[in-house]
Amino acid sequence: MTIFDIFEPIGIFVFAISGAITAVKKHMDIIGVFILASVTALGGGVLRDVIMDRGIPAAFSNYDYYVLILLAVIFISTVGPSLRWPWALTVFDAIGLAVFTVDAGIKAIDMNLNLLAFLFMSVITGVGGGVLRDMLSKEVPVIFRREIYALAALVGAICLWVFTPLINEAAAAYLSVTVILVIRLLAVYYKLDLPRIIN
Amino acid sequence: MTIFDIFEPIGIFVFAISGAITAVKKHMDIIGVFILASVTALGGGVLRDVIMDRGIPAAFSNYDYYVLILLAVIFISTVGPSLRWPWALTVFDAIGLAVFTVDAGIKAIDMNLNLLAFLFMSVITGVGGGVLRDMLSKEVPVIFRREIYALAALVGAICLWVFTPLINEAAAAYLSVTVILVIRLLAVYYKLDLPRIIN
Amino acid sequence: MTIFDIFEPIGIFVFAISGAITAVKKHMDIIGVFILASVTALGGGVLRDVIMDRGIPAAFSNYDYYVLILLAVIFISTVGPSLRWPWALTVFDAIGLAVFTVDAGIKAIDMNLNLLAFLFMSVITGVGGGVLRDMLSKEVPVIFRREIYALAALVGAICLWVFTPLINEAAAAYLSVTVILVIRLLAVYYKLDLPRIIN
């Protein structure tokens, strides 16, 4: 069992949940919930495959992904009212951001990309699903909101790049996931805010 | 004369009309009307070609498409005030949804794709133009509005997949177009609404 | 030194500035400013490479681009309050539109594309960055606002197509850049407006 077999399903499941929560909040019907969950869960990877010219995205031939998305939608339908728990969206989104960034980062290292292309591939995959979710539901994209988001993915990706040659790949991956999660959740909790240019 | 020679021009013409109506409603100038008509008419196919990695989209080398789009814009300029007829946008959009879904579905069957990739290719092509039109004109994307939309395309695509091996391709195609049109128009007329998850 | 060595950096720098100005106006933090500046500066070219199926976009392996974008962000941070100068966004955006349209046009001519594909490749590259910038910052895309925009790029591209075989390439390029700049700036200054279809 490789690290992809753990990270990819987790990322798809939690991002599907973040998409489903957003769709329910916007009063979309059940098909809308399923579509927004799918776009959030698969969007980052499709965007990455399209931009990096990697052929037909895996999302279009792997039935397992849709089982996971369906489970996420059923989960959200069942726990319904607890969605009002204000942290749910943030936490699921943060887990998705962390595992997708690192998952794509490992693939990029295996492809022998240079640092710049490596950073792009991991950060686009990590933030892409959330940005598509927000654009389709007419929210301000999460990368442009107040708290640290893309920067957390960037720091985690750099961490993966630095530590993979030093310790083993799996350890570097878990370390980087933790770094992204901690930065993102602390940033939301303490409303950490990057400096702004005075207009 | 193949079925593509009938479906493709119809789809381009009616989607161009739906884009032109939207642009006129948003008070765009004549170039804006032409651009939004083109994006709506060609967007689904370009999105499909880009995501399915099919090379340079046909939209960029076929002059006939632009003659059709120009005719659609002229048609809308001429009938101007009757645009207020509230059903015009819905009907033209539904015809486009139906013929583009089935047209792409036939191409996907010819490419020997599996069921999942087949469904993606047909539904993305069917709904893509309308989604791009709505995102560019700051409307809530049609797939997330109340009445059945993507589901109609999905049912029609499954219908095409099931009936193509049983009856001949052209008959299956016309049947599927009818199924999509009937589902979509009945859904709008009777305000049929899918169930919603209680928040 | 080819014409690309002059046009590409200028286009990236001025579009990065237009993205940074927009981000500052929207009160984004410093990472948001850098992301929106990058998307605006590189988005048109990435969109072009993805749609024209040209492989991994150059944006992902060229560090120089990010130095230019960083310089643009530093420039905007330094001149801060003068951003209120209402013409800054329009002028930088117009220069980017002009040089990117012509830069991509020259590449399209070198690729021996037909007229239609040539026009697409140059106009998409010219307007793409600005459209992505506006969609991500929830503005009405610049191509759909009142004053002549896409038409300026189109006229400039046709000008390049006509004059390149007649005079030398560099002269045709400078002529076309001037044509786009003059049309766009006169259109904004005199509020030139294309006709509209009466609704």
XYZ file of C-alpha atoms in Angstrom:
597
model
C 0.000 0.000 0.000
C 1.536 3.283 -1.084
C 0.942 6.651 0.456
C -1.356 7.562 -2.464
C -3.774 4.828 -1.443
C -4.275 6.643 1.859
C -4.058 10.312 0.923
C -6.072 10.396 -2.289
C -9.287 8.842 -0.879
C -9.077 11.008 2.249
C -8.637 14.164 0.169
C -11.510 13.269 -2.163
C -13.819 12.427 0.747
C -13.151 15.585 2.780
C -13.228 17.945 -0.205
C -16.492 16.276 -1.333
C -17.865 17.040 2.129
C -16.744 20.677 1.927
C -18.468 20.971 -1.483
C -21.629 19.296 -0.185
C -21.790 21.595 2.871
C -21.426 24.653 0.609
C -24.145 23.352 -1.742
C -26.552 22.674 1.141
C -25.929 26.164 2.527
C -26.796 27.552 -0.920
C -30.053 25.515 -0.951
C -29.038 23.513 -4.028
C -31.020 20.371 -4.834
C -29.571 16.880 -4.430
C -28.011 16.781 -7.923
C -26.486 20.223 -7.331
C -25.014 18.913 -4.071
C -23.521 15.918 -5.872
C -22.107 18.080 -8.712
C -20.538 20.641 -6.364
C -19.116 17.827 -4.190
C -17.590 16.210 -7.321
C -16.161 19.467 -8.680
C -14.565 20.267 -5.306
C -13.194 16.746 -4.843
C -11.913 16.229 -8.401
C -11.453 19.822 -9.640
C -7.944 20.367 -8.311
C -6.655 17.158 -9.907
C -8.403 17.791 -13.227
C -7.069 21.359 -13.333
C -3.566 20.020 -12.624
C -3.808 17.288 -15.302
C -5.153 19.767 -17.876
C -2.536 22.455 -17.156
C 0.378 20.016 -16.851
C -0.780 18.290 -20.078
C -1.006 14.841 -18.447
C -3.644 13.318 -20.752
C -7.222 12.324 -19.838
C -7.676 13.001 -16.089
C -7.935 9.911 -13.878
C -11.222 11.342 -12.575
C -12.906 10.109 -15.772
C -12.133 6.439 -15.464
C -12.047 5.653 -11.752
C -15.414 4.586 -10.336
C -14.060 4.459 -6.755
C -13.912 8.257 -6.637
C -17.671 8.493 -7.154
C -18.368 5.941 -4.441
C -16.414 8.168 -2.052
C -18.261 11.284 -3.225
C -21.598 9.490 -2.839
C -20.617 8.449 0.696
C -19.740 12.067 1.480
C -23.131 13.273 0.184
C -24.944 10.569 2.187
C -22.911 11.516 5.262
C -23.896 15.180 4.891
C -27.570 14.251 4.302
C -27.576 12.196 7.492
C -25.866 14.612 9.844
C -27.842 17.511 8.342
C -28.415 19.982 11.177
C -24.965 19.582 12.682
C -23.689 21.284 9.524
C -24.427 24.470 11.386
C -21.356 23.634 13.427
C -19.386 26.572 12.070
C -16.013 24.848 11.978
C -17.041 21.833 9.871
C -16.417 23.483 6.491
C -13.078 24.940 7.592
C -11.748 21.688 9.057
C -12.731 19.436 6.137
C -11.409 22.006 3.686
C -8.106 22.243 5.580
C -7.622 18.452 5.578
C -8.311 18.384 1.822
C -5.881 21.250 1.223
C -3.160 19.450 3.193
C -3.445 15.948 1.719
C -3.987 17.079 -1.901
C -1.011 19.457 -1.810
C 1.264 16.722 -0.486
C -0.195 13.970 -2.696
C 0.431 16.064 -5.827
C 3.823 17.099 -4.489
C 4.949 13.457 -4.222
C 3.767 12.828 -7.803
C 5.672 15.934 -8.953
C 8.870 14.738 -7.251
C 8.468 11.339 -8.949
C 8.109 13.198 -12.295
C 11.485 14.937 -11.665
C 10.010 18.405 -12.128
C 12.069 21.461 -11.179
C 11.217 23.374 -7.973
C 8.955 25.906 -9.700
C 6.870 23.332 -11.585
C 6.794 21.200 -8.408
C 5.376 24.110 -6.392
C 2.784 24.869 -9.063
C 1.631 21.295 -9.400
C 1.218 20.800 -5.659
C -0.346 24.164 -4.828
C -2.737 24.140 -7.848
C -3.949 20.662 -6.884
C -4.331 21.675 -3.251
C -6.201 24.948 -3.773
C -7.894 24.227 -7.156
C -10.916 22.325 -5.872
C -11.740 24.973 -3.291
C -11.348 27.820 -5.784
C -13.675 26.110 -8.307
C -16.188 25.392 -5.497
C -16.198 29.046 -4.474
C -16.387 30.413 -8.038
C -19.355 28.170 -8.888
C -21.200 29.069 -5.692
C -20.484 32.794 -6.068
C -18.312 33.080 -2.966
C -15.059 35.076 -2.847
C -12.441 32.381 -3.656
C -10.931 31.030 -0.455
C -7.393 31.947 -1.595
C -8.360 35.638 -1.545
C -10.069 35.682 1.827
C -8.474 36.998 4.980
C -6.762 34.034 6.610
C -3.612 32.297 5.402
C -4.551 29.593 2.852
C -2.352 29.338 -0.251
C 0.657 30.253 1.901
C 0.006 27.215 4.130
C 0.035 24.971 1.040
C 3.200 26.677 -0.211
C 5.037 26.233 3.092
C 3.956 22.575 3.264
C 5.118 21.961 -0.309
C 8.524 23.522 0.391
C 8.722 21.376 3.532
C 8.064 18.266 1.413
C 10.709 19.337 -1.136
C 13.319 19.883 1.597
C 12.631 16.807 3.737
C 11.995 14.107 1.100
C 15.739 13.676 0.324
C 16.619 13.828 4.043
C 14.144 11.475 5.690
C 11.989 8.846 3.950
C 9.157 9.921 1.650
C 6.309 8.801 3.902
C 7.698 10.619 6.936
C 8.227 13.801 4.889
C 4.652 13.479 3.592
C 3.092 13.154 7.055
C 5.239 15.994 8.361
C 4.159 18.287 5.492
C 0.461 17.415 5.910
C 0.767 18.314 9.603
C 2.522 21.593 8.807
C -0.229 22.681 6.380
C -3.035 21.659 8.750
C -1.494 23.399 11.741
C -0.740 26.644 9.867
C -4.201 26.771 8.304
C -6.183 25.963 11.441
C -4.142 28.253 13.682
C -4.566 31.019 11.095
C -8.346 30.632 11.159
C -8.550 30.199 14.934
C -6.393 33.201 15.802
C -7.612 35.151 12.738
C -3.972 35.444 11.649
C -3.811 37.829 8.812
C -0.989 38.667 6.433
C 0.035 42.278 6.031
C -1.859 44.317 3.519
C -0.717 47.097 1.174
C -2.242 50.403 2.210
C -4.349 51.737 -0.590
C -24.971 13.163 -44.375
C -24.234 11.957 -40.856
C -26.131 12.827 -37.721
C -23.338 15.272 -36.748
C -24.106 17.392 -39.783
C -27.573 17.993 -38.360
C -26.980 18.143 -34.589
C -23.840 20.237 -34.418
C -25.109 23.258 -36.392
C -28.444 23.191 -34.540
C -26.685 23.104 -31.162
C -24.325 25.917 -32.098
C -27.140 28.072 -33.442
C -29.495 27.665 -30.453
C -26.745 28.042 -27.825
C -25.489 31.141 -29.668
C -29.035 32.501 -29.406
C -29.190 31.751 -25.678
C -25.861 33.549 -25.196
C -26.994 36.512 -27.307
C -30.273 36.822 -25.340
C -28.340 36.808 -22.049
C -25.896 39.426 -23.358
C -28.711 41.701 -24.558
C -30.455 41.375 -21.178
C -27.186 42.447 -19.523
C -26.976 45.492 -21.859
C -23.694 44.350 -23.420
C -22.566 46.055 -26.639
C -22.603 44.300 -30.025
C -19.098 42.785 -29.608
C -20.027 41.573 -26.117
C -23.135 39.935 -27.608
C -21.013 38.197 -30.253
C -18.404 37.044 -27.691
C -20.994 35.682 -25.237
C -22.851 33.959 -28.106
C -19.558 32.358 -29.245
C -18.518 31.261 -25.752
C -21.929 29.682 -25.151
C -22.011 27.987 -28.544
C -18.424 26.721 -28.578
C -17.535 26.621 -24.860
C -18.898 23.151 -24.104
C -16.976 21.609 -27.008
C -13.749 23.465 -26.207
C -14.001 22.462 -22.524
C -14.516 18.850 -23.609
C -11.590 18.891 -26.060
C -9.301 20.498 -23.470
C -10.265 18.146 -20.613
C -10.288 14.996 -22.769
C -6.928 16.055 -24.273
C -8.203 15.930 -27.863
C -5.771 18.446 -29.418
C -6.616 21.874 -30.834
C -10.410 22.329 -30.591
C -12.289 22.256 -33.901
C -13.768 25.636 -32.925
C -10.495 27.256 -33.991
C -10.404 26.128 -37.576
C -14.021 25.911 -38.732
C -15.358 29.133 -40.241
C -18.892 27.723 -40.599
C -19.382 27.935 -36.838
C -18.930 31.704 -36.906
C -21.372 32.117 -39.780
C -23.970 30.321 -37.626
C -23.128 32.484 -34.597
C -23.358 35.620 -36.732
C -26.761 34.475 -38.025
C -27.894 33.932 -34.415
C -26.772 37.434 -33.437
C -28.514 38.941 -36.473
C -31.653 36.944 -35.651
C -31.654 38.281 -32.078
C -31.022 41.851 -33.294
C -33.989 41.597 -35.652
C -36.564 40.072 -33.338
C -35.364 42.334 -30.495
C -38.454 43.088 -28.395
C -39.891 39.573 -28.622
C -36.892 38.556 -26.512
C -39.078 39.528 -23.606
C -40.997 36.352 -24.376
C -39.924 34.692 -21.139
C -39.623 31.173 -22.508
C -37.218 31.980 -25.376
C -34.021 31.579 -23.341
C -35.231 28.355 -21.701
C -36.355 26.706 -24.938
C -33.225 27.534 -26.958
C -31.014 26.520 -24.050
C -32.893 23.198 -23.672
C -32.500 22.368 -27.385
C -28.778 23.109 -27.142
C -28.444 20.973 -24.013
C -30.179 18.060 -25.733
C -28.361 18.059 -29.070
C -24.885 18.781 -27.636
C -25.186 16.038 -25.016
C -26.205 13.482 -27.642
C -23.738 14.719 -30.270
C -20.824 14.361 -27.825
C -22.236 11.044 -26.613
C -22.120 9.591 -30.132
C -18.509 10.777 -30.506
C -17.644 9.190 -27.120
C -19.202 5.860 -28.182
C -17.172 5.978 -31.410
C -14.038 6.574 -29.286
C -14.793 3.374 -27.288
C -14.705 5.175 -23.939
C -15.948 3.390 -20.814
C -19.340 4.350 -19.325
C -17.919 6.882 -16.865
C -15.780 8.753 -19.404
C -18.725 8.570 -21.865
C -21.050 10.216 -19.315
C -18.499 12.917 -18.544
C -17.795 13.734 -22.162
C -21.488 14.017 -23.076
C -22.665 15.889 -19.967
C -19.695 18.326 -19.917
C -20.302 19.180 -23.579
C -24.038 19.574 -22.960
C -23.860 21.767 -19.872
C -20.442 23.446 -20.399
C -21.550 26.249 -22.706
C -24.408 27.267 -20.413
C -22.205 27.202 -17.313
C -19.553 29.407 -18.968
C -22.302 31.778 -20.202
C -23.705 32.116 -16.681
C -20.299 32.503 -14.994
C -19.237 35.253 -17.415
C -22.546 37.122 -17.022
C -22.537 36.760 -13.218
C -25.656 34.565 -13.068
C -25.954 31.518 -10.801
C -24.848 28.672 -13.128
C -27.874 26.956 -14.657
C -26.784 23.557 -13.290
C -27.229 24.844 -9.734
C -30.617 26.496 -10.195
C -33.863 24.977 -9.062
C -35.155 22.960 -11.977
C -33.729 19.686 -13.270
C -30.921 20.421 -15.764
C -27.793 18.268 -15.511
C -29.991 15.302 -14.541
C -31.890 15.626 -17.837
C -28.584 15.444 -19.742
C -27.469 12.487 -17.620
C -30.704 10.546 -18.222
C -30.494 11.277 -21.965
C -26.877 10.131 -22.098
C -27.700 6.864 -20.293
C -30.604 6.412 -22.704
C -28.181 6.815 -25.649
C -25.726 4.331 -24.085
C -28.472 1.734 -23.556
C -30.305 2.060 -26.880
C -27.397 2.507 -29.340
C -26.540 -1.244 -29.330
C -30.257 -2.190 -29.452
C -31.688 0.018 -32.207
C -29.715 1.959 -34.835
C -27.552 4.931 -33.803
C -29.701 7.606 -35.432
C -32.895 6.325 -33.787
C -31.176 6.148 -30.390
C -29.897 9.692 -30.929
C -33.316 11.160 -31.760
C -34.880 9.264 -28.851
C -32.277 10.631 -26.404
C -32.647 14.206 -27.670
C -36.406 13.912 -27.131
C -35.929 12.491 -23.624
C -33.668 15.392 -22.579
C -35.933 18.038 -24.110
C -39.091 16.592 -22.535
C -37.543 16.196 -19.057
C -36.037 19.671 -19.099
C -39.103 21.506 -20.438
C -41.563 19.646 -18.188
C -39.284 20.388 -15.214
C -39.335 24.125 -15.968
C -43.071 24.201 -16.825
C -44.212 22.329 -13.725
C -41.386 23.774 -11.607
C -40.286 20.219 -10.855
C -37.714 20.350 -8.180
C -35.419 17.653 -6.839
C -35.379 16.980 -3.113
C -33.099 19.120 -1.024
C -31.056 18.299 2.062
C -32.466 20.114 5.066
C -29.871 22.455 6.453
C 17.557 40.046 -29.224
C 14.194 39.136 -30.694
C 10.966 41.050 -30.338
C 9.774 38.483 -27.742
C 12.564 39.507 -25.404
C 11.078 42.976 -25.287
C 7.324 42.335 -25.455
C 6.942 39.391 -23.091
C 8.587 40.990 -20.019
C 6.752 44.266 -20.606
C 3.410 42.441 -20.851
C 4.051 40.367 -17.738
C 5.157 43.412 -15.738
C 2.214 45.650 -16.684
C -0.419 42.917 -16.312
C 1.083 41.990 -12.932
C 0.670 45.634 -11.952
C -2.964 45.650 -13.089
C -3.610 42.484 -11.028
C -1.842 43.944 -7.996
C -3.835 47.197 -8.213
C -7.093 45.210 -8.375
C -6.058 43.052 -5.401
C -5.120 46.095 -3.306
C -8.450 47.735 -4.147
C -10.193 44.548 -2.939
C -8.193 44.682 0.342
C -6.484 41.338 -0.293
C -3.441 40.454 1.806
C 0.097 40.366 0.409
C -0.134 36.730 -0.778
C -3.481 37.480 -2.440
C -1.851 40.436 -4.209
C 0.969 38.208 -5.447
C -1.436 35.459 -6.607
C -3.753 37.854 -8.463
C -0.741 39.596 -10.036
C 0.591 36.193 -11.203
C -2.774 34.984 -12.549
C -3.216 38.222 -14.491
C 0.335 38.219 -15.837
C 0.527 34.520 -16.747
C -3.167 33.553 -17.149
C -3.558 34.572 -20.785
C -0.507 32.574 -21.855
C -1.462 29.519 -19.770
C -5.028 29.618 -21.152
C -3.581 29.808 -24.678
C -1.121 26.941 -24.123
C -3.855 24.774 -22.566
C -6.444 25.469 -25.277
C -3.983 25.226 -28.178
C -2.575 22.008 -26.658
C 1.002 23.328 -26.536
C 2.290 21.178 -23.653
C 3.344 22.357 -20.179
C 3.043 26.169 -20.126
C 6.324 28.105 -20.032
C 4.993 29.863 -16.918
C 5.902 26.768 -14.887
C 9.591 26.644 -15.616
C 10.726 30.224 -16.061
C 11.881 31.898 -12.854
C 12.373 35.274 -14.563
C 8.598 35.721 -14.779
C 8.292 35.639 -10.992
C 11.070 38.149 -10.542
C 9.110 40.517 -12.779
C 5.876 39.855 -10.872
C 7.664 40.428 -7.559
C 9.036 43.709 -8.900
C 5.511 44.723 -9.911
C 4.167 43.921 -6.425
C 7.028 45.853 -4.797
C 6.397 48.767 -7.165
C 2.717 48.841 -6.198
C 3.551 48.575 -2.483
C 5.896 51.526 -2.788
C 3.729 53.907 -4.764
C 0.675 52.909 -2.674
C -1.478 56.023 -2.454
C -0.913 57.103 -6.047
C -2.914 54.004 -6.999
C -5.882 56.222 -6.534
C -4.817 57.831 -9.782
C -7.858 56.552 -11.657
C -6.121 55.918 -14.976
C -3.357 53.645 -13.684
C -5.323 50.390 -13.973
C -6.632 51.285 -17.444
C -3.248 52.295 -18.859
C -1.289 49.293 -17.529
C -4.077 46.950 -18.627
C -4.109 48.510 -22.130
C -0.343 48.105 -22.545
C -0.611 44.449 -21.465
C -3.515 43.865 -23.868
C -1.516 45.354 -26.743
C 1.830 43.605 -26.242
C 0.352 40.193 -25.339
C -1.980 40.188 -28.353
C 0.884 41.017 -30.716
C 3.393 38.714 -28.991
C 1.025 35.729 -29.318
C 0.145 36.805 -32.846
C 3.775 36.613 -33.937
C 4.065 33.135 -32.385
C 0.885 32.072 -34.209
C 2.256 33.320 -37.542
C 5.478 31.364 -36.916
C 3.320 28.262 -36.237
C 1.667 28.683 -39.678
C -1.861 28.718 -38.219
C -4.765 29.741 -40.431
C -6.383 33.176 -39.949
C -9.085 31.946 -37.549
C -6.731 30.052 -35.236
C -4.298 33.001 -35.456
C -6.999 35.419 -34.309
C -8.030 33.123 -31.458
C -4.528 32.567 -30.225
C -3.672 36.270 -30.207
C -6.964 37.568 -28.781
C -7.238 34.840 -26.074
C -3.700 35.595 -24.923
C -4.366 39.324 -24.957
C -7.673 39.312 -23.077
C -7.297 36.079 -21.024
C -5.298 37.473 -18.105
C -7.698 40.378 -17.620
C -10.771 38.125 -17.796
C -9.324 35.721 -15.180
C -8.366 38.694 -12.974
C -11.912 40.063 -13.136
C -13.611 36.683 -12.596
C -11.479 35.936 -9.516
C -12.093 39.380 -8.026
C -15.830 39.286 -8.771
C -15.772 42.153 -11.271
C -17.725 42.153 -14.549
C -15.110 40.820 -17.014
C -13.448 43.681 -18.836
C -14.448 42.268 -22.246
C -18.116 42.785 -21.365
C -17.845 46.306 -20.009
C -18.841 49.380 -21.926
C -15.749 50.512 -23.773
C -14.094 48.834 -26.745
C -11.660 46.141 -25.495
C -11.682 42.830 -27.355
C -12.358 44.709 -30.595
C -9.127 46.690 -30.122
C -7.180 43.418 -29.788
C -8.979 41.998 -32.839
C -8.203 45.045 -35.001
C -4.573 44.964 -33.871
C -4.279 41.255 -34.664
C -5.752 41.753 -38.149
C -3.329 44.634 -38.641
C -0.419 42.313 -37.709
C -1.714 39.607 -40.097
C -1.987 42.094 -42.984
C 1.271 43.996 -42.474
C 3.698 41.214 -41.525
C 4.086 39.999 -45.151
C 4.275 43.609 -46.435
C 6.766 45.259 -44.094
C 9.204 43.532 -41.723
C 7.887 41.660 -38.675
C 9.212 44.073 -36.067
C 7.700 47.097 -37.805
C 4.347 45.300 -38.158
C 4.511 44.377 -34.458
C 5.152 47.937 -33.270
C 2.465 49.269 -35.597
C -0.094 46.763 -34.232
C 0.791 47.495 -30.595
C 0.261 51.193 -31.306
C -3.071 50.521 -33.042
C -4.406 48.522 -30.041
C -3.173 51.074 -27.494
C -4.618 54.039 -29.383
C -8.018 52.393 -29.988
C -8.332 51.224 -26.381
C -7.223 54.466 -24.731
C -9.286 56.695 -27.041
C -12.293 54.438 -26.372
C -11.926 54.876 -22.602
C -11.127 58.583 -22.810
C -14.025 59.495 -25.080
C -16.262 56.781 -23.589
C -16.633 55.349 -27.103
C -19.283 52.759 -26.992
C -20.311 50.188 -29.551
C -23.961 50.011 -30.610
C -26.255 47.917 -28.462
C -29.232 45.761 -29.409
C -32.434 47.246 -28.067
C -34.023 44.850 -25.615
